[in-house]
JSON list of C-alpha atoms in Angstrom, two decimals:
[
{"chain": "A", "resi": 29, "resn": "MET", "atom": "CA", "xyz": [0.00, 0.00, 0.00]},
{"chain": "A", "resi": 30, "resn": "LYS", "atom": "CA", "xyz": [1.20, 3.47, -0.80]},
{"chain": "A", "resi": 31, "resn": "VAL", "atom": "CA", "xyz": [0.24, 7.12, -0.75]},
{"chain": "A", "resi": 32, "resn": "GLY", "atom": "CA", "xyz": [-0.80, 8.35, -4.19]},
{"chain": "A", "resi": 33, "resn": "VAL", "atom": "CA", "xyz": [-0.05, 11.98, -5.03]},
{"chain": "A", "resi": 34, "resn": "ILE", "atom": "CA", "xyz": [-1.89, 12.92, -8.22]},
{"chain": "A", "resi": 35, "resn": "TYR", "atom": "CA", "xyz": [-1.20, 16.21, -9.97]},
{"chain": "A", "resi": 36, "resn": "GLU", "atom": "CA", "xyz": [-1.89, 18.23, -13.11]},
{"chain": "A", "resi": 37, "resn": "SER", "atom": "CA", "xyz": [0.32, 21.24, -13.68]},
{"chain": "A", "resi": 38, "resn": "THR", "atom": "CA", "xyz": [0.50, 24.03, -16.25]},
{"chain": "A", "resi": 39, "resn": "ARG", "atom": "CA", "xyz": [3.94, 25.42, -15.41]},
{"chain": "A", "resi": 40, "resn": "GLY", "atom": "CA", "xyz": [5.51, 22.80, -13.17]},
{"chain": "A", "resi": 41, "resn": "ARG", "atom": "CA", "xyz": [4.62, 24.34, -9.80]},
{"chain": "A", "resi": 42, "resn": "THR", "atom": "CA", "xyz": [1.94, 21.83, -8.88]},
{"chain": "A", "resi": 43, "resn": "LYS", "atom": "CA", "xyz": [4.24, 19.02, -10.00]},
{"chain": "A", "resi": 44, "resn": "ALA", "atom": "CA", "xyz": [6.92, 20.42, -7.67]},
{"chain": "A", "resi": 45, "resn": "MET", "atom": "CA", "xyz": [4.35, 20.43, -4.85]},
{"chain": "A", "resi": 46, "resn": "ALA", "atom": "CA", "xyz": [3.48, 16.79, -5.60]},
{"chain": "A", "resi": 47, "resn": "GLU", "atom": "CA", "xyz": [7.14, 15.83, -5.47]},
{"chain": "A", "resi": 48, "resn": "ALA", "atom": "CA", "xyz": [7.62, 17.71, -2.16]},
{"chain": "A", "resi": 49, "resn": "ILE", "atom": "CA", "xyz": [4.56, 16.00, -0.63]},
{"chain": "A", "resi": 50, "resn": "CYS", "atom": "CA", "xyz": [5.89, 12.60, -1.70]},
{"chain": "A", "resi": 51, "resn": "GLU", "atom": "CA", "xyz": [9.34, 13.43, -0.34]},
{"chain": "A", "resi": 52, "resn": "GLY", "atom": "CA", "xyz": [7.76, 14.22, 3.04]},
{"chain": "A", "resi": 53, "resn": "VAL", "atom": "CA", "xyz": [5.74, 11.00, 3.02]},
{"chain": "A", "resi": 54, "resn": "THR", "atom": "CA", "xyz": [8.83, 8.97, 2.13]},
{"chain": "A", "resi": 55, "resn": "SER", "atom": "CA", "xyz": [10.91, 10.65, 4.83]},
{"chain": "A", "resi": 56, "resn": "ALA", "atom": "CA", "xyz": [8.23, 9.58, 7.33]},
{"chain": "A", "resi": 57, "resn": "GLY", "atom": "CA", "xyz": [8.80, 5.97, 6.26]},
{"chain": "A", "resi": 58, "resn": "ALA", "atom": "CA", "xyz": [5.84, 5.36, 3.96]},
{"chain": "A", "resi": 59, "resn": "GLU", "atom": "CA", "xyz": [5.82, 4.42, 0.29]},
{"chain": "A", "resi": 60, "resn": "CYS", "atom": "CA", "xyz": [4.64, 7.16, -2.06]},
{"chain": "A", "resi": 61, "resn": "GLU", "atom": "CA", "xyz": [4.05, 7.56, -5.78]},
{"chain": "A", "resi": 62, "resn": "VAL", "atom": "CA", "xyz": [3.75, 10.81, -7.74]},
{"chain": "A", "resi": 63, "resn": "ILE", "atom": "CA", "xyz": [1.15, 10.29, -10.48]},
{"chain": "A", "resi": 64, "resn": "ASP", "atom": "CA", "xyz": [0.65, 12.59, -13.45]},
{"chain": "A", "resi": 65, "resn": "ALA", "atom": "CA", "xyz": [-3.13, 12.94, -13.93]},
{"chain": "A", "resi": 66, "resn": "LYS", "atom": "CA", "xyz": [-2.69, 11.86, -17.57]},
{"chain": "A", "resi": 67, "resn": "GLU", "atom": "CA", "xyz": [-1.39, 8.50, -16.33]},
{"chain": "A", "resi": 68, "resn": "PHE", "atom": "CA", "xyz": [-3.89, 7.91, -13.51]},
{"chain": "A", "resi": 69, "resn": "ASN", "atom": "CA", "xyz": [-5.56, 4.50, -13.76]},
{"chain": "A", "resi": 70, "resn": "GLY", "atom": "CA", "xyz": [-7.30, 3.96, -10.44]},
{"chain": "A", "resi": 71, "resn": "LEU", "atom": "CA", "xyz": [-6.80, 3.76, -6.71]},
{"chain": "A", "resi": 72, "resn": "GLU", "atom": "CA", "xyz": [-5.60, 0.17, -6.48]},
{"chain": "A", "resi": 73, "resn": "ASN", "atom": "CA", "xyz": [-3.05, -0.25, -3.65]},
{"chain": "A", "resi": 74, "resn": "ILE", "atom": "CA", "xyz": [-3.56, 3.36, -2.49]},
{"chain": "A", "resi": 75, "resn": "CYS", "atom": "CA", "xyz": [-3.89, 3.83, 1.30]},
{"chain": "A", "resi": 76, "resn": "ALA", "atom": "CA", "xyz": [-4.01, 7.66, 1.21]},
{"chain": "A", "resi": 77, "resn": "LEU", "atom": "CA", "xyz": [-4.48, 10.23, -1.51]},
{"chain": "A", "resi": 78, "resn": "ALA", "atom": "CA", "xyz": [-3.47, 13.80, -2.36]},
{"chain": "A", "resi": 79, "resn": "ILE", "atom": "CA", "xyz": [-4.88, 15.41, -5.49]},
{"chain": "A", "resi": 80, "resn": "GLY", "atom": "CA", "xyz": [-3.56, 18.67, -6.88]},
{"chain": "A", "resi": 81, "resn": "SER", "atom": "CA", "xyz": [-4.18, 21.01, -9.77]},
{"chain": "A", "resi": 82, "resn": "SER", "atom": "CA", "xyz": [-3.08, 24.40, -10.92]},
{"chain": "A", "resi": 83, "resn": "THR", "atom": "CA", "xyz": [-5.91, 26.93, -11.03]},
{"chain": "A", "resi": 84, "resn": "ARG", "atom": "CA", "xyz": [-6.53, 28.08, -14.60]},
{"chain": "A", "resi": 85, "resn": "MET", "atom": "CA", "xyz": [-9.24, 30.63, -15.30]},
{"chain": "A", "resi": 86, "resn": "LYS", "atom": "CA", "xyz": [-10.70, 29.99, -11.82]},
{"chain": "A", "resi": 87, "resn": "ARG", "atom": "CA", "xyz": [-11.03, 26.25, -12.50]},
{"chain": "A", "resi": 88, "resn": "VAL", "atom": "CA", "xyz": [-9.45, 22.88, -11.82]},
{"chain": "A", "resi": 89, "resn": "LEU", "atom": "CA", "xyz": [-7.49, 21.64, -14.84]},
{"chain": "A", "resi": 90, "resn": "PRO", "atom": "CA", "xyz": [-9.37, 19.16, -17.09]},
{"chain": "A", "resi": 91, "resn": "MET", "atom": "CA", "xyz": [-7.65, 15.86, -16.25]},
{"chain": "A", "resi": 92, "resn": "VAL", "atom": "CA", "xyz": [-7.98, 16.37, -12.49]},
{"chain": "A", "resi": 93, "resn": "LYS", "atom": "CA", "xyz": [-11.56, 17.55, -13.01]},
{"chain": "A", "resi": 94, "resn": "ARG", "atom": "CA", "xyz": [-12.29, 14.26, -14.78]},
{"chain": "A", "resi": 95, "resn": "ILE", "atom": "CA", "xyz": [-10.61, 12.23, -12.05]},
{"chain": "A", "resi": 96, "resn": "ILE", "atom": "CA", "xyz": [-12.48, 13.86, -9.18]},
{"chain": "A", "resi": 97, "resn": "SER", "atom": "CA", "xyz": [-15.79, 13.65, -11.03]},
{"chain": "A", "resi": 98, "resn": "GLU", "atom": "CA", "xyz": [-15.34, 9.92, -11.73]},
{"chain": "A", "resi": 99, "resn": "LEU", "atom": "CA", "xyz": [-14.18, 8.87, -8.25]},
{"chain": "A", "resi": 100, "resn": "THR", "atom": "CA", "xyz": [-16.76, 7.10, -6.12]},
{"chain": "A", "resi": 101, "resn": "ASP", "atom": "CA", "xyz": [-17.09, 6.69, -2.34]},
{"chain": "A", "resi": 102, "resn": "LEU", "atom": "CA", "xyz": [-13.74, 7.16, -0.59]},
{"chain": "A", "resi": 103, "resn": "LYS", "atom": "CA", "xyz": [-15.16, 6.45, 2.87]},
{"chain": "A", "resi": 104, "resn": "GLY", "atom": "CA", "xyz": [-12.43, 6.91, 5.46]},
{"chain": "A", "resi": 105, "resn": "LEU", "atom": "CA", "xyz": [-9.57, 7.23, 2.96]},
{"chain": "A", "resi": 106, "resn": "PRO", "atom": "CA", "xyz": [-7.08, 9.84, 4.23]},
{"chain": "A", "resi": 107, "resn": "ALA", "atom": "CA", "xyz": [-6.94, 12.56, 1.57]},
{"chain": "A", "resi": 108, "resn": "ALA", "atom": "CA", "xyz": [-5.93, 16.14, 0.82]},
{"chain": "A", "resi": 109, "resn": "GLY", "atom": "CA", "xyz": [-6.36, 18.71, -1.92]},
{"chain": "A", "resi": 110, "resn": "TYR", "atom": "CA", "xyz": [-3.56, 21.02, -2.98]},
{"chain": "A", "resi": 111, "resn": "GLY", "atom": "CA", "xyz": [-2.52, 23.20, -5.88]},
{"chain": "A", "resi": 112, "resn": "SER", "atom": "CA", "xyz": [-0.74, 26.25, -7.20]},
{"chain": "A", "resi": 113, "resn": "TYR", "atom": "CA", "xyz": [-2.22, 29.51, -8.39]},
{"chain": "A", "resi": 114, "resn": "GLY", "atom": "CA", "xyz": [-1.33, 33.09, -9.09]},
{"chain": "A", "resi": 115, "resn": "TRP", "atom": "CA", "xyz": [-4.51, 35.01, -8.31]},
{"chain": "A", "resi": 116, "resn": "SER", "atom": "CA", "xyz": [-7.74, 33.29, -7.47]},
{"chain": "A", "resi": 117, "resn": "GLY", "atom": "CA", "xyz": [-6.86, 29.78, -6.26]},
{"chain": "A", "resi": 118, "resn": "GLU", "atom": "CA", "xyz": [-10.17, 27.93, -6.62]},
{"chain": "A", "resi": 119, "resn": "ALA", "atom": "CA", "xyz": [-8.71, 24.54, -7.61]},
{"chain": "A", "resi": 120, "resn": "PRO", "atom": "CA", "xyz": [-7.46, 23.35, -4.18]},
{"chain": "A", "resi": 121, "resn": "ASP", "atom": "CA", "xyz": [-10.81, 24.23, -2.55]},
{"chain": "A", "resi": 122, "resn": "GLU", "atom": "CA", "xyz": [-12.80, 22.55, -5.32]},
{"chain": "A", "resi": 123, "resn": "ILE", "atom": "CA", "xyz": [-10.73, 19.38, -4.98]},
{"chain": "A", "resi": 124, "resn": "SER", "atom": "CA", "xyz": [-11.05, 19.35, -1.18]},
{"chain": "A", "resi": 125, "resn": "ASN", "atom": "CA", "xyz": [-14.80, 19.94, -1.38]},
{"chain": "A", "resi": 126, "resn": "ARG", "atom": "CA", "xyz": [-15.16, 17.02, -3.77]},
{"chain": "A", "resi": 127, "resn": "LEU", "atom": "CA", "xyz": [-13.08, 14.77, -1.51]},
{"chain": "A", "resi": 128, "resn": "THR", "atom": "CA", "xyz": [-15.40, 15.71, 1.37]},
{"chain": "A", "resi": 129, "resn": "GLU", "atom": "CA", "xyz": [-18.46, 14.85, -0.76]},
{"chain": "A", "resi": 130, "resn": "LEU", "atom": "CA", "xyz": [-16.87, 11.45, -1.38]},
{"chain": "A", "resi": 131, "resn": "ASN", "atom": "CA", "xyz": [-16.52, 10.83, 2.38]},
{"chain": "A", "resi": 132, "resn": "ALA", "atom": "CA", "xyz": [-12.73, 10.94, 2.38]},
{"chain": "A", "resi": 133, "resn": "GLU", "atom": "CA", "xyz": [-11.07, 11.83, 5.68]},
{"chain": "A", "resi": 134, "resn": "LEU", "atom": "CA", "xyz": [-9.37, 15.16, 5.02]},
{"chain": "A", "resi": 135, "resn": "VAL", "atom": "CA", "xyz": [-5.97, 15.20, 6.72]},
{"chain": "A", "resi": 136, "resn": "ILE", "atom": "CA", "xyz": [-5.63, 19.00, 6.60]},
{"chain": "A", "resi": 137, "resn": "GLU", "atom": "CA", "xyz": [-8.29, 21.59, 7.39]},
{"chain": "A", "resi": 138, "resn": "GLN", "atom": "CA", "xyz": [-7.37, 23.96, 4.58]},
{"chain": "A", "resi": 139, "resn": "PRO", "atom": "CA", "xyz": [-6.09, 22.82, 1.18]},
{"chain": "A", "resi": 140, "resn": "LEU", "atom": "CA", "xyz": [-2.45, 23.58, 0.37]}
]
């Protein structure tokens, strides 16, 4: 079992966040995998989840939007939303709100 850190990034900042999250998880002794949203193929063998997206035109990027819309009940799965943005920053909140709707257990009160 491992922590899955999914990201979609326009300029590399959200990817850098994903890598930093995974580095922290690994330094705490857990297995972690950074997953480009384009390569996501399900939650098999995932014991915790972080999903991130850059905010573009006040929205989550399309691949992450598809992933969060297609996920089903995540009851009790530790999860977090994160993302990068320049001005408005809606993506991390939208992701976290969707994780809450799916009954995931948010591990941080505010998205990163």
